[in-house]
Structures are given as C-alpha cells and as structure tokens.
C-alpha cells in the first residue's frame, strides 16, 4: 500500500469516525438506559402509589360502612324503643277512641273488655309483636301468647334474674308519657326454655286503671336491623366504575351478602362453587388474621374467561361478629393510573427523541470537524511531503555532485600518482646511470648531492605509490566476501617477519581469532593488519623491546554483529590531542626520526569504512597505544576454502 497524504487523511477521518461512532454508541446506550431506568422507577413509584391509593380508598369505604353499621347497631335499643312506643301509642289511641265512644253507654268493665278484645288480634313486627293489657293492680287482662294467664295476678312474677316483672311494668306506667320503658327478661319465643332480653313500653290508661303495653325481644330488632343493614350494603357501590361492593359473612360461616351473586346468600362455604369457595376462604383466612388485603380473580357470572383481578379489604365488625369485605376490580381503579402511565411514556419517548437528536447533531458536528481536521492534515502533509521531496532532490543532486567530484579526485589521484611514477622512474634510472658512469668524476659534495637526489626520488616514489594505493581502495578493491581474519593476519605477519626479528618484538595472538570469519576484501584486511602492526613496530619505545597483542571481541549495533579486533603495543604512545589528526592523509607525528609517508592510518580508516566498520584508538603517551577496528561477522561455513 502506498502511504501518501491522502491515505493518512483518510485514515485520520476513518479513525475520527470510528471513535465518534463508539463514543456516540456508548453515550446513547448509557443515556437511553438511564432514561429507561428513570421510567421504570417512575412506573414502580406510580404503581406503588396507585396501590396505596387503592388500599386507602378501600379502607375509607370500609370505615364509612363500619361507621354506619356501628351507628345502626348502637341505636338498636333506641330504634326498638321507638318502634314499640309507636305501636303502644297507637293502641292507646285506639283505647281512647273506644272509651270516648262507649263511656256513659256501657259500664267500665264492658269498655275494658271491648278494648282488650280490640287489641287482642293485632300483630306487628313481622307477626311477633302483640299488645298486653294489665290492671294497675297487677291482674293480667290480655296476654295473647298465653291467654291462660288472663284474669290472674302477675304481681309476683319474676324473671330469671329475680326481678318482679309486673311491679316493674306498673312503676314504668307511672312515669311521664314517652318514658314508660322497662327492661326485663322473658321467655324467648323460639326457645321457650330460656329467657332473653326484652324491652316493653307501657302507658297507664288512667280512666279505666289499665296498663297498655307491648314489648319486643332485643334480638328480634337486631335481626331486623341486620336485615336493613345488609339491604343498605347491597345498594352501596363505590369506585370509578361503581363496580366496587361489599361482601358480608356471618360468624357461623354463612354468606350474608353477595351482591354479584345473590344466589350464594344464606349458603355455607361448602355449598359454594369453587371460585366462590376460594374467594370466601381467602377472605375468612384474612379475617382470622385480624383483617387486611387479599387479591383474587373474580367474575360475576362465574365464567372464568371473564375473571378479572380484584383487590379486597377484609375487616371484622365486632358487635354482630360479621366479616366485611370491600372489593373493587383492580382494572377499574387503574384506568386513571393507565392514563398517567401513558403520559409518562410519552414524556420518556420525548426524552429519547431529544437524546437521539442531540447525539445525531453531535455526530454531525464531530464528523464535520473530523473532516475539516483531516483535510487540514492532508494539506499540511502535502506541504511536508513537498518539502521532503525538495530536500531529497537537493540531497540527491549534492550526492551525485559529491560522487562525481570524488570519482574525479580519485581519478585525478590515480592518474597523477600513476603518471608521476613514470618520470620518477626515469629520474631514478638516470641518476643510477649518472652515478655508475660519472660517479668518479664527482667530488665528495657532488656525490652527496647526487645521493640526496636519489633519496628524494625514492621518497617521492614511495609517496606516489602510497597515494596510488589510497586512491584505489574504493574503486579498485576486490569484492567483499566471507574470509577468515586469521589468514589475512598470517600474511601480514609474514610480510613483517624481517622487522619483527630485527626489533625482537613479541607478538601475542588471541587464539579466538583463528575462528573469526569476517566479510572482507582479503588484500585490504591484510593491509589493515600490516599497517597497524607495522606502526606498532615502527613507533616502539627506545627503552624496551616491543610487545604487541592482537585481541578479538564481539560487538553489535542495531543491524548486525561485528568482530572487534585490537592491536595493542607498548610503544611511544600518542597524545590524545592528536587522535583525530593521525587519520588524515600525510599527517605524521614523527616526521624526522621514523621513515614514513603519513598515509598508513588514512588507508586503514578508508579500508575499515569501506567494510562498514569503525576505527579508533586509546593511548597513553610513553606507555603505548591500542588501535581498535570492527569488521562485519560472516559465517565460517561460507568462507571459500584456500586454493590448493
Ligand atoms: P607513517 O607511519 O607513514 O608516518 P601513519 O599514517 O601510519 O603514517 O601514521 C601517522 C602518524 O601516527 C605516525 O607518523 C606516527 O607519528 C603516529 N603513529 C601511528 N601509529 C603509531 C603507534 N603505534 N605508536 C605511536 N605513534 C603512532
């Protein structure tokens, strides 16, 4: 793939788009999740509030009903008294009418009998109520339920608690009108073996010394009142759809009121259909626990497919020992809640739309900015690329010029040194001829001068030869190939054998060198060793025999591994200030005392550089020097075997 400013800009844009997309996705998901959570918790709160309201509402209905029923029950006695007073007042009016009509026409005893007989057949309170008439002396005149007692005195009659009934009645008759009530115990009509509470109202009919009264059993009134209470409850409806109603169960486990299924009324739990049984069971259980809420599914028509959940509040009515249950269909109540929920949902949707819009606008802006930055990047990169291209062109031009000038210089050095040798050779040849043929004609000075000329020519030849060699290193070297460093070192030492013997030098060779394969030009590596060892011999200390060590180590740079050779001597040493200078061409530190051209180290440096290595030194003047150079490592296996 070609990397250019357009690709980088496109990558930049794509990167921005991906980052924005990921961010938007994460933010979007996060916000929507948060909105959903808010919605859920609002719905939960709403549901909880609804339930609370619903419960409060049912409790309130129960309180109303309980209040009314309690009030009714508490007023049983009052109602009872009112009812019998009304009856007795009517009987009294009747007696008065008879008396007014008959008085003077018949004797009092006959009028008394008329009144008694007029009252005898009258019944009320569902047939249970009747009138009794007694004389104010305690004699019974009318007792429809026990006519056998009529004519007898009941003055000493007691109830099961010892109270003298007749005397109580006579005393009551003596009270002001409207207050003649007397409470006692009397045989219960449905259970004559036992007595039950009874209240009677009596009025004294003074003209005939009579006492007219009527009584009623408290329990009878209660039954009537209960009946009225149930009828009242039957019509009692509540709730949004008016579908809430009351259920009533008696203490002995019968259904007293079931407005949705009146057919259940009067039945016991066991006689109910399964759904009714289940509902009643739940309600009764809850009542036993002291009341509270129950839920069940219910349908008025008994069809399970129409059943809907109901919430029912159960409570106990203490006086009558009733279980009251106020129930309402949950759906009815929740209609308002559903509206609220719809509103909430709408607002949530609005929020989500807004979030999406904001994110979309954010994406657009981010992408526009990304696009703008990427085109800016493209422009800058294009400018930068143009700069680099221009610099590269300049560099290539300079390199080409340098290469050209280098080649020219090498060419020049080569041609110069090569061509200079020619005249030099003829100078040397003619000097030798002159010395040989005319030597004896020269005087002492003449021969000395001739010697100077010959030495000069020889020196010049050396210089030219060295220069020639130097100029050939890059251009005319052999190819670089794997070789054994030890072979080149051997050759070099053989070349220096005479000088080694002459100087009495000791040479220490690192045995590892025998294995070191390098990438090199054999002749040049040999020259390298020869120049460095040659210098170690040449610049030896006058005070001690030369001792030369050649060592091997391994190094590497980021690209490859090298062998690091060093040639150490115990010679005169070099002042560190001259370290740089001695590698320059024709640079010498000992121009007079030791023969040389000052090219040796420059040649070494050039050879090492041609091989891609480094050359440097350490030295202490007066103690010795150590020259280091590196050559790229090669595989010993790749080295060509020496020619046979
Ligand atoms: P040449 O030996 O022909 O003078 P080189 O280029 O080989 O030229 O050396 C340059 C100079 O560096 C020498 O003249 C000498 O002064 C100094 N030199 C080189 N090698 C050594 C050495 N081993 N000990 C001391 N001086 C040295």
XYZ file of C-alpha atoms and ligand atoms in Angstrom:
671
model
C 0.000 0.000 0.000
C 1.343 3.376 -0.936
C 1.442 5.723 2.006
C 0.663 9.270 0.990
C -1.072 12.284 2.436
C -4.475 11.237 1.017
C -4.260 7.834 2.714
C -3.187 9.367 6.029
C -6.019 11.911 5.808
C -8.494 9.141 5.009
C -7.187 7.094 7.949
C -7.492 10.166 10.142
C -11.103 10.659 9.060
C -11.896 6.959 9.468
C -10.271 6.961 12.932
C -12.284 10.007 13.976
C -15.474 8.448 12.608
C -14.836 5.199 14.485
C -14.053 6.987 17.759
C -17.110 9.216 17.374
C -19.294 6.218 16.489
C -18.077 4.262 19.522
C -18.484 7.259 21.819
C -21.942 8.025 20.474
C -22.955 4.394 20.791
C -21.712 4.192 24.373
C -23.263 7.538 25.297
C -26.502 6.710 23.503
C -26.844 3.325 25.136
C -25.944 4.829 28.501
C -28.454 7.693 28.231
C -31.238 5.503 26.943
C -30.566 3.031 29.707
C -30.690 5.822 32.241
C -33.949 7.142 30.781
C -35.412 3.623 30.871
C -34.332 3.199 34.479
C -35.971 6.509 35.323
C -39.104 5.357 33.544
C -39.105 2.013 35.322
C -38.662 3.561 38.723
C -41.350 6.169 37.953
C -43.699 3.389 36.881
C -42.852 1.460 40.021
C -43.464 4.519 42.161
C -46.695 5.114 40.269
C -47.798 1.529 40.800
C -46.920 1.723 44.454
C -48.795 4.998 44.778
C -51.744 3.527 42.908
C -51.810 0.514 45.159
C -51.547 2.778 48.180
C -54.383 4.931 46.862
C -56.425 1.895 46.050
C -55.856 0.470 49.510
C -56.593 3.802 51.142
C -59.741 4.071 49.072
C -60.974 0.615 50.104
C -60.090 1.303 53.729
C -62.059 4.502 53.501
C -65.101 2.646 52.121
C -64.761 0.185 54.962
C -64.593 2.992 57.503
C -67.777 4.524 56.071
C -69.638 1.217 56.117
C -68.329 0.237 59.538
C -69.267 3.645 60.880
C -72.772 3.333 59.557
C -73.234 -0.237 60.766
C -71.829 0.535 64.202
C -74.097 3.505 64.406
C -77.031 1.315 63.430
C -76.114 -1.322 65.953
C -75.577 1.189 68.725
C -79.010 2.510 68.061
C -80.726 -0.847 68.187
C -82.242 -0.157 71.564
C -83.290 3.306 70.632
C -84.865 2.061 67.401
C -86.541 -0.738 69.277
C -87.932 1.650 71.881
C -89.176 3.977 69.171
C -90.897 1.138 67.365
C -92.745 -0.225 70.409
C -93.666 3.249 71.623
C -95.194 3.934 68.232
C -97.232 0.715 68.490
C -98.297 1.320 72.094
C -99.229 4.922 71.283
C -101.462 3.568 68.520
C -103.057 1.053 70.925
C -103.544 3.827 73.451
C -105.217 5.983 70.779
C -107.461 3.059 69.950
C -108.354 2.545 73.650
C -109.007 6.261 73.999
C -111.285 6.210 70.933
C -113.230 3.208 72.296
C -113.500 4.724 75.718
C -114.609 8.100 74.365
C -117.207 6.391 72.226
C -118.540 3.971 74.863
C -118.145 5.943 78.059
C -121.511 6.515 79.654
C -123.120 3.983 77.417
C -121.616 0.889 78.973
C -120.135 0.072 82.301
C -116.368 0.394 82.653
C -115.887 -3.383 82.822
C -117.569 -3.783 79.438
C -115.486 -0.999 77.898
C -112.371 -2.685 79.325
C -113.399 -5.941 77.678
C -114.064 -4.097 74.380
C -110.627 -2.589 74.427
C -108.991 -5.896 75.310
C -110.718 -7.711 72.503
C -109.950 -4.931 70.035
C -106.279 -5.221 70.814
C -106.111 -8.998 71.063
C -105.811 -9.824 67.338
C -103.322 -7.065 66.485
C -99.856 -8.220 65.448
C -96.812 -6.356 64.209
C -93.039 -6.701 63.898
C -93.434 -9.458 61.350
C -96.140 -11.132 63.432
C -94.048 -11.304 66.554
C -95.312 -8.126 68.177
C -98.540 -8.067 70.274
C -100.177 -5.933 72.970
C -100.708 -6.839 76.580
C -103.099 -5.182 78.970
C -102.955 -5.408 82.754
C -104.805 -3.793 85.527
C -102.811 -1.313 87.542
C -103.311 -3.773 90.414
C -101.228 -6.392 88.606
C -104.023 -8.539 87.189
C -103.454 -9.848 83.717
C -106.230 -8.848 81.272
C -104.648 -9.566 77.852
C -101.761 -11.824 77.115
C -102.316 -13.155 73.552
C -99.450 -15.597 73.651
C -100.652 -17.147 76.945
C -104.393 -16.487 77.324
C -104.481 -18.956 80.244
C -102.927 -16.371 82.485
C -105.553 -13.780 81.766
C -107.521 -12.974 84.897
C -104.681 -14.000 87.214
C -102.461 -11.664 89.122
C -98.924 -11.448 87.848
C -97.792 -9.186 90.648
C -95.311 -11.733 91.969
C -93.958 -12.900 88.589
C -90.146 -12.820 88.445
C -87.732 -13.177 85.535
C -84.669 -15.471 85.598
C -82.728 -12.792 87.407
C -85.282 -12.352 90.162
C -86.808 -9.064 89.057
C -90.569 -8.634 89.783
C -91.793 -8.005 86.255
C -95.317 -6.725 86.853
C -94.219 -4.352 89.504
C -91.567 -3.005 87.134
C -94.215 -2.501 84.465
C -96.575 -0.747 86.883
C -93.763 1.516 88.003
C -92.901 2.291 84.362
C -96.549 3.103 83.629
C -96.347 5.702 86.342
C -93.617 7.609 84.522
C -94.386 10.561 82.289
C -95.649 9.736 78.790
C -92.871 8.604 76.473
C -90.672 7.303 79.296
C -92.544 4.181 80.365
C -89.903 1.680 79.302
C -88.999 -1.330 81.292
C -86.310 -3.879 80.540
C -86.505 -7.423 81.832
C -86.015 -10.981 80.816
C -88.755 -13.077 79.328
C -89.143 -16.470 77.624
C -87.622 -16.368 74.185
C -90.285 -17.080 71.576
C -88.133 -19.503 69.589
C -86.587 -21.080 72.679
C -89.182 -21.047 75.495
C -86.817 -22.841 77.903
C -84.603 -19.748 78.109
C -85.222 -16.153 78.728
C -83.937 -13.329 76.523
C -83.680 -9.552 76.891
C -86.914 -7.838 76.260
C -87.946 -4.195 76.476
C -91.517 -3.144 76.998
C -93.219 0.164 76.843
C -96.324 0.745 78.919
C -98.777 3.542 79.269
C -101.304 3.861 82.039
C -104.827 4.283 80.706
C -105.991 6.202 83.734
C -109.810 6.319 83.135
C -110.002 2.522 83.342
C -106.940 1.918 85.629
C -105.307 -0.014 82.896
C -101.781 -0.500 81.727
C -101.406 -0.973 77.949
C -98.063 -2.133 76.695
C -96.067 -4.057 74.201
C -92.631 -5.479 74.284
C -90.034 -6.691 71.907
C -87.078 -9.012 72.163
C -83.843 -7.119 71.592
C -82.574 -9.888 69.336
C -85.536 -9.565 67.026
C -84.866 -5.918 66.471
C -81.246 -6.713 65.874
C -82.231 -9.222 63.199
C -84.396 -6.606 61.539
C -81.644 -4.074 61.758
C -79.156 -6.545 60.362
C -81.501 -7.173 57.521
C -81.773 -3.440 56.918
C -78.009 -3.079 57.181
C -77.494 -5.807 54.587
C -80.010 -4.167 52.258
C -78.258 -0.884 52.701
C -74.902 -2.532 51.986
C -76.383 -4.286 48.937
C -77.034 -0.957 47.293
C -73.773 0.552 48.423
C -71.469 0.977 45.401
C -68.128 2.712 45.079
C -65.184 3.171 42.734
C -64.656 4.872 39.376
C -66.956 2.450 37.535
C -69.280 1.951 40.512
C -68.364 -1.723 40.445
C -66.996 -1.828 43.989
C -69.271 -3.506 46.565
C -69.347 -5.206 49.939
C -69.453 -8.868 50.869
C -70.631 -9.985 54.284
C -70.108 -13.319 56.022
C -71.584 -14.272 59.346
C -69.585 -15.589 62.283
C -71.045 -19.074 61.738
C -69.645 -19.138 58.202
C -72.586 -18.231 56.007
C -72.740 -15.819 53.152
C -74.941 -12.934 54.262
C -74.385 -10.611 51.333
C -73.062 -11.294 47.852
C -74.348 -8.557 45.514
C -72.671 -10.054 42.438
C -74.172 -13.497 43.090
C -77.202 -13.165 45.383
C -77.812 -16.877 44.932
C -74.910 -17.516 47.320
C -76.591 -15.681 50.142
C -77.547 -17.904 53.054
C -75.161 -20.616 51.870
C -72.218 -22.012 53.746
C -68.722 -22.096 52.221
C -69.020 -25.790 51.420
C -72.118 -25.168 49.277
C -70.451 -22.538 47.078
C -68.973 -23.148 43.608
C -65.165 -23.496 43.562
C -64.406 -19.856 42.725
C -66.740 -18.615 45.441
C -65.247 -21.088 47.870
C -61.718 -19.945 47.048
C -62.608 -16.272 47.433
C -64.500 -16.803 50.674
C -61.682 -18.997 52.020
C -59.158 -16.230 51.360
C -61.378 -13.611 52.962
C -62.114 -15.720 56.038
C -58.401 -16.533 56.489
C -57.558 -12.854 56.310
C -60.344 -12.041 58.781
C -58.895 -14.571 61.207
C -55.568 -12.782 60.976
C -57.299 -9.592 62.036
C -58.142 -8.256 58.567
C -56.186 -6.800 55.662
C -55.973 -7.028 51.896
C -56.452 -10.054 49.643
C -56.417 -10.394 45.870
C -58.184 -12.889 43.699
C -59.735 -13.182 40.275
C -63.476 -12.908 40.092
C -66.246 -12.820 37.540
C -69.832 -12.001 38.449
C -71.195 -14.578 36.003
C -68.908 -17.352 37.237
C -67.262 -17.667 33.789
C -63.538 -17.998 34.387
C -62.784 -16.417 30.989
C -64.339 -13.166 32.274
C -62.495 -13.244 35.573
C -60.597 -10.094 36.465
C -58.352 -9.357 39.434
C -59.957 -7.803 42.481
C -58.404 -6.118 45.477
C -60.434 -6.717 48.598
C -60.136 -5.204 52.043
C -61.293 -7.500 54.841
C -62.374 -6.283 58.246
C -64.293 -7.606 61.234
C -67.420 -5.941 62.565
C -67.239 -6.772 66.277
C -70.790 -6.275 67.564
C -72.545 -8.511 65.076
C -69.467 -10.658 64.554
C -69.581 -10.127 60.798
C -66.752 -10.341 58.312
C -66.971 -7.387 55.944
C -65.088 -7.313 52.651
C -64.910 -4.212 50.427
C -63.683 -5.182 46.963
C -63.062 -3.498 43.653
C -61.767 -4.650 40.277
C -58.120 -3.594 40.002
C -58.578 -2.582 36.363
C -61.301 -0.113 37.232
C -59.055 1.622 39.616
C -56.082 1.530 37.341
C -57.757 3.301 34.482
C -56.613 6.633 35.830
C -53.187 5.142 36.506
C -53.043 3.920 32.914
C -53.634 7.451 31.700
C -50.814 8.681 33.916
C -48.604 5.892 32.618
C -49.363 6.831 29.028
C -48.392 10.421 29.846
C -45.163 9.199 31.400
C -44.415 7.025 28.395
C -44.973 9.978 26.096
C -42.562 12.122 28.070
C -39.981 9.291 28.072
C -40.304 8.950 24.320
C -39.823 12.690 24.022
C -36.665 12.412 26.111
C -35.322 9.554 23.978
C -36.047 11.509 20.789
C -34.268 14.522 22.217
C -31.253 12.387 23.239
C -31.071 10.820 19.781
C -31.344 14.248 18.157
C -28.608 15.699 20.367
C -26.370 12.698 19.659
C -27.063 12.931 15.924
C -26.187 16.626 15.907
C -23.093 15.772 17.977
C -22.092 13.128 15.408
C -22.600 15.557 12.537
C -20.517 18.251 14.225
C -17.805 15.735 15.195
C -17.688 14.323 11.654
C -17.571 17.790 10.129
C -14.752 18.739 12.495
C -13.037 15.404 11.730
C -13.385 16.048 8.016
C -12.049 19.573 8.441
C -9.078 18.347 10.520
C -8.367 15.556 8.067
C -8.305 17.938 5.102
C -6.084 20.235 7.147
C -3.834 17.245 7.870
C -3.827 16.408 4.182
C -2.779 19.924 3.248
C -0.065 20.013 5.913
C 1.176 16.542 4.956
C 1.208 17.525 1.288
C 3.271 20.579 2.146
C 5.549 18.490 4.361
C 5.885 15.853 1.631
C 6.714 18.550 -0.924
C 9.387 19.862 1.480
C 10.855 16.386 1.932
C 10.760 15.783 -1.830
C 12.546 19.033 -2.419
C 15.184 18.197 0.243
C 15.596 14.717 -1.240
C 16.120 16.126 -4.689
C 18.679 18.555 -3.275
C 20.371 15.704 -1.397
C 20.446 13.517 -4.494
C 21.867 16.351 -6.522
C 24.540 17.027 -3.872
C 25.322 13.332 -3.522
C 25.675 12.988 -7.268
C 27.923 16.058 -7.360
C 29.958 14.693 -4.444
C 30.245 11.269 -6.034
C 31.302 12.922 -9.245
C 33.886 15.053 -7.508
C 35.082 12.026 -5.521
C 35.432 9.985 -8.665
C 37.164 12.910 -10.338
C 39.512 13.260 -7.379
C 40.256 9.540 -7.248
C 40.720 9.582 -10.948
C 42.966 12.565 -10.587
C 44.943 10.996 -7.712
C 45.243 7.778 -9.595
C 46.240 9.394 -12.842
C 48.520 11.829 -11.075
C 50.269 9.175 -8.999
C 50.350 6.684 -11.846
C 51.647 9.161 -14.347
C 54.033 10.723 -11.841
C 55.811 7.381 -11.376
C 56.817 7.331 -14.990
C 59.049 10.456 -14.961
C 60.181 9.465 -11.442
C 61.338 6.135 -12.714
C 63.366 7.816 -15.484
C 64.819 10.280 -12.902
C 65.883 7.296 -10.742
C 67.182 5.396 -13.761
C 69.254 8.317 -14.979
C 70.619 9.039 -11.542
C 71.761 5.427 -11.291
C 73.313 5.798 -14.771
C 74.995 9.075 -13.816
C 76.325 7.529 -10.587
C 77.593 4.499 -12.403
C 79.218 6.252 -15.404
C 80.223 9.602 -13.978
C 80.363 8.840 -10.293
C 84.158 9.012 -10.026
C 84.197 12.377 -11.770
C 82.142 13.864 -8.943
C 83.844 15.214 -5.901
C 82.625 14.369 -2.387
C 79.936 17.091 -2.306
C 78.786 16.187 -5.816
C 78.296 12.555 -4.806
C 76.447 13.623 -1.612
C 74.099 15.843 -3.613
C 73.540 13.046 -6.080
C 72.644 10.791 -3.100
C 70.067 13.410 -1.927
C 68.525 13.470 -5.418
C 68.326 9.635 -5.429
C 66.734 9.580 -1.920
C 64.324 12.313 -2.896
C 63.253 10.413 -5.969
C 62.870 7.254 -3.897
C 60.834 9.077 -1.269
C 58.726 10.624 -3.938
C 58.169 7.201 -5.459
C 57.012 5.871 -2.098
C 54.682 8.809 -1.640
C 53.251 8.364 -5.099
C 52.902 4.618 -4.570
C 51.068 5.122 -1.252
C 48.855 7.737 -2.834
C 48.096 5.352 -5.653
C 47.173 2.665 -3.159
C 44.980 5.079 -1.189
C 43.116 6.174 -4.292
C 42.495 2.562 -5.285
C 40.844 1.403 -2.042
C 37.242 2.172 -3.027
C 37.427 1.975 -6.792
C 39.782 -0.870 -7.425
C 39.343 -3.092 -4.363
C 38.409 -6.777 -4.652
C 34.828 -7.755 -3.873
C 33.957 -8.172 -0.177
C 33.207 -11.804 0.691
C 33.390 -14.148 3.682
C 37.009 -14.788 4.730
C 38.999 -15.931 7.743
C 40.609 -12.964 9.505
C 43.448 -15.208 10.747
C 44.576 -15.941 7.144
C 44.983 -12.223 6.354
C 46.723 -11.680 9.717
C 49.175 -14.523 8.913
C 50.028 -12.977 5.573
C 50.573 -9.598 7.224
C 52.883 -11.114 9.882
C 54.869 -12.928 7.221
C 55.330 -9.645 5.394
C 56.581 -8.094 8.643
C 58.729 -11.103 9.659
C 62.076 -9.335 8.995
C 61.061 -6.262 11.036
C 59.790 -8.469 13.883
C 63.038 -10.347 14.049
C 65.053 -7.148 13.774
C 63.203 -5.388 16.596
C 62.987 -8.503 18.775
C 59.241 -7.954 19.104
C 56.965 -10.404 20.977
C 53.563 -10.968 19.368
C 50.599 -12.240 21.474
C 47.715 -13.558 19.397
C 44.231 -14.151 20.841
C 43.561 -17.814 19.907
C 39.885 -16.910 19.227
C 40.995 -15.061 16.104
C 41.560 -18.415 14.399
C 37.771 -18.911 14.279
C 36.752 -15.366 13.335
C 35.166 -15.193 9.881
C 34.592 -11.683 8.521
C 33.144 -10.092 5.421
C 36.193 -8.547 3.815
C 38.475 -7.832 0.903
C 41.373 -10.175 1.750
C 44.167 -7.946 0.462
C 42.751 -4.905 2.235
C 42.298 -6.727 5.547
C 45.889 -7.953 5.248
C 46.971 -4.322 4.573
C 44.993 -3.200 7.638
C 46.817 -5.629 9.946
C 50.106 -4.886 8.257
C 49.817 -1.106 8.698
C 48.717 -1.304 12.339
C 51.315 -3.949 13.392
C 53.923 -2.157 11.264
C 53.212 1.091 13.149
C 53.428 -0.721 16.489
C 56.934 -1.878 15.487
C 57.923 1.469 13.962
C 56.829 3.635 16.870
C 58.257 1.398 19.568
C 59.805 2.787 22.718
C 63.612 3.076 22.630
C 63.618 1.815 26.221
C 62.009 -1.617 25.767
C 61.525 -4.376 23.314
C 58.168 -4.128 21.506
C 55.376 -6.271 22.820
C 52.345 -6.476 20.565
C 48.965 -8.044 21.474
C 46.213 -8.784 18.987
C 42.795 -9.439 20.588
C 39.304 -10.292 19.495
C 35.891 -9.364 20.946
C 32.306 -9.379 19.748
C 30.047 -6.336 19.370
C 26.893 -5.443 17.519
C 24.837 -2.473 16.517
C 21.104 -2.466 15.739
C 21.703 -4.046 12.314
C 24.390 -6.678 12.653
C 27.184 -8.379 14.604
C 30.866 -7.427 14.284
C 34.240 -8.780 15.285
C 36.185 -6.155 17.177
C 39.977 -6.522 16.701
C 42.589 -4.562 18.611
C 46.323 -4.103 18.063
C 47.984 -3.130 21.334
C 51.586 -2.009 21.703
C 53.907 -0.783 24.463
C 55.418 1.911 22.251
C 55.728 5.650 22.449
C 52.040 6.326 22.669
C 50.121 9.241 21.191
C 48.925 12.460 22.735
C 45.063 12.293 22.788
C 45.011 15.765 21.203
C 46.385 14.164 18.022
C 43.927 11.222 17.862
C 41.870 12.827 15.084
C 44.814 14.214 13.149
C 46.739 10.976 12.645
C 43.973 9.516 10.456
C 44.324 12.375 7.952
C 46.342 11.862 4.791
C 50.041 12.824 5.041
C 49.621 13.511 8.758
C 52.706 12.465 10.778
C 53.687 12.979 14.404
C 57.287 11.800 13.998
C 58.311 13.314 10.677
C 62.037 13.129 11.235
C 63.105 10.154 13.294
C 60.979 7.427 11.659
C 60.534 6.868 7.985
C 57.006 7.118 6.652
C 54.580 8.962 4.406
C 51.696 9.662 6.773
C 49.260 7.698 4.626
C 49.166 4.354 6.500
C 46.388 5.196 9.008
C 44.365 7.104 6.372
C 44.449 3.904 4.282
C 43.406 1.849 7.346
C 40.475 4.175 8.027
C 39.324 4.041 4.450
C 39.554 0.241 4.344
C 37.585 -0.145 7.584
C 34.939 2.314 6.366
C 34.629 0.527 3.043
C 33.819 -2.625 5.072
C 31.205 -0.792 7.146
C 33.298 -0.904 10.356
C 34.856 1.618 12.725
C 38.465 2.501 13.595
C 39.544 4.296 16.782
C 42.270 4.234 19.374
C 43.207 4.579 23.011
C 46.685 5.671 24.018
C 48.802 6.909 26.919
C 51.905 8.790 25.746
C 55.075 6.998 26.899
C 53.177 3.763 27.673
C 51.630 2.546 24.473
C 48.651 2.638 22.138
C 45.760 0.385 21.268
C 44.065 0.611 17.877
C 40.596 -0.924 17.553
C 38.690 -1.751 14.405
C 35.499 -3.685 13.644
C 34.581 -5.850 10.655
C 31.186 -7.428 9.943
C 30.925 -11.046 11.065
C 30.494 -13.803 8.485
C 29.639 -17.492 8.799
C 32.827 -19.574 8.877
C 30.983 -22.136 6.735
C 30.608 -19.615 3.910
C 34.332 -18.952 3.638
C 35.821 -20.315 0.392
C 38.450 -22.959 1.081
C 42.004 -21.728 0.288
C 43.156 -22.663 -3.226
C 45.199 -25.879 -3.153
P 53.525 6.929 8.903
O 53.689 5.786 9.769
O 53.874 6.645 7.489
O 54.087 8.174 9.418
P 50.760 6.615 9.547
O 49.569 7.225 8.913
O 50.873 5.198 9.617
O 51.986 7.259 8.815
O 50.891 7.228 10.985
C 50.662 8.583 11.222
C 51.361 9.009 12.443
O 50.764 8.433 13.604
C 52.721 8.496 12.529
O 53.633 9.450 11.908
C 53.019 8.375 13.998
O 53.501 9.624 14.491
C 51.704 8.117 14.569
N 51.573 6.673 14.907
C 50.974 5.729 14.147
N 50.967 4.559 14.777
C 51.585 4.733 15.987
C 51.871 3.898 17.122
N 51.539 2.597 17.151
N 52.540 4.434 18.193
C 52.851 5.753 18.189
N 52.564 6.575 17.176
C 51.957 6.089 16.071
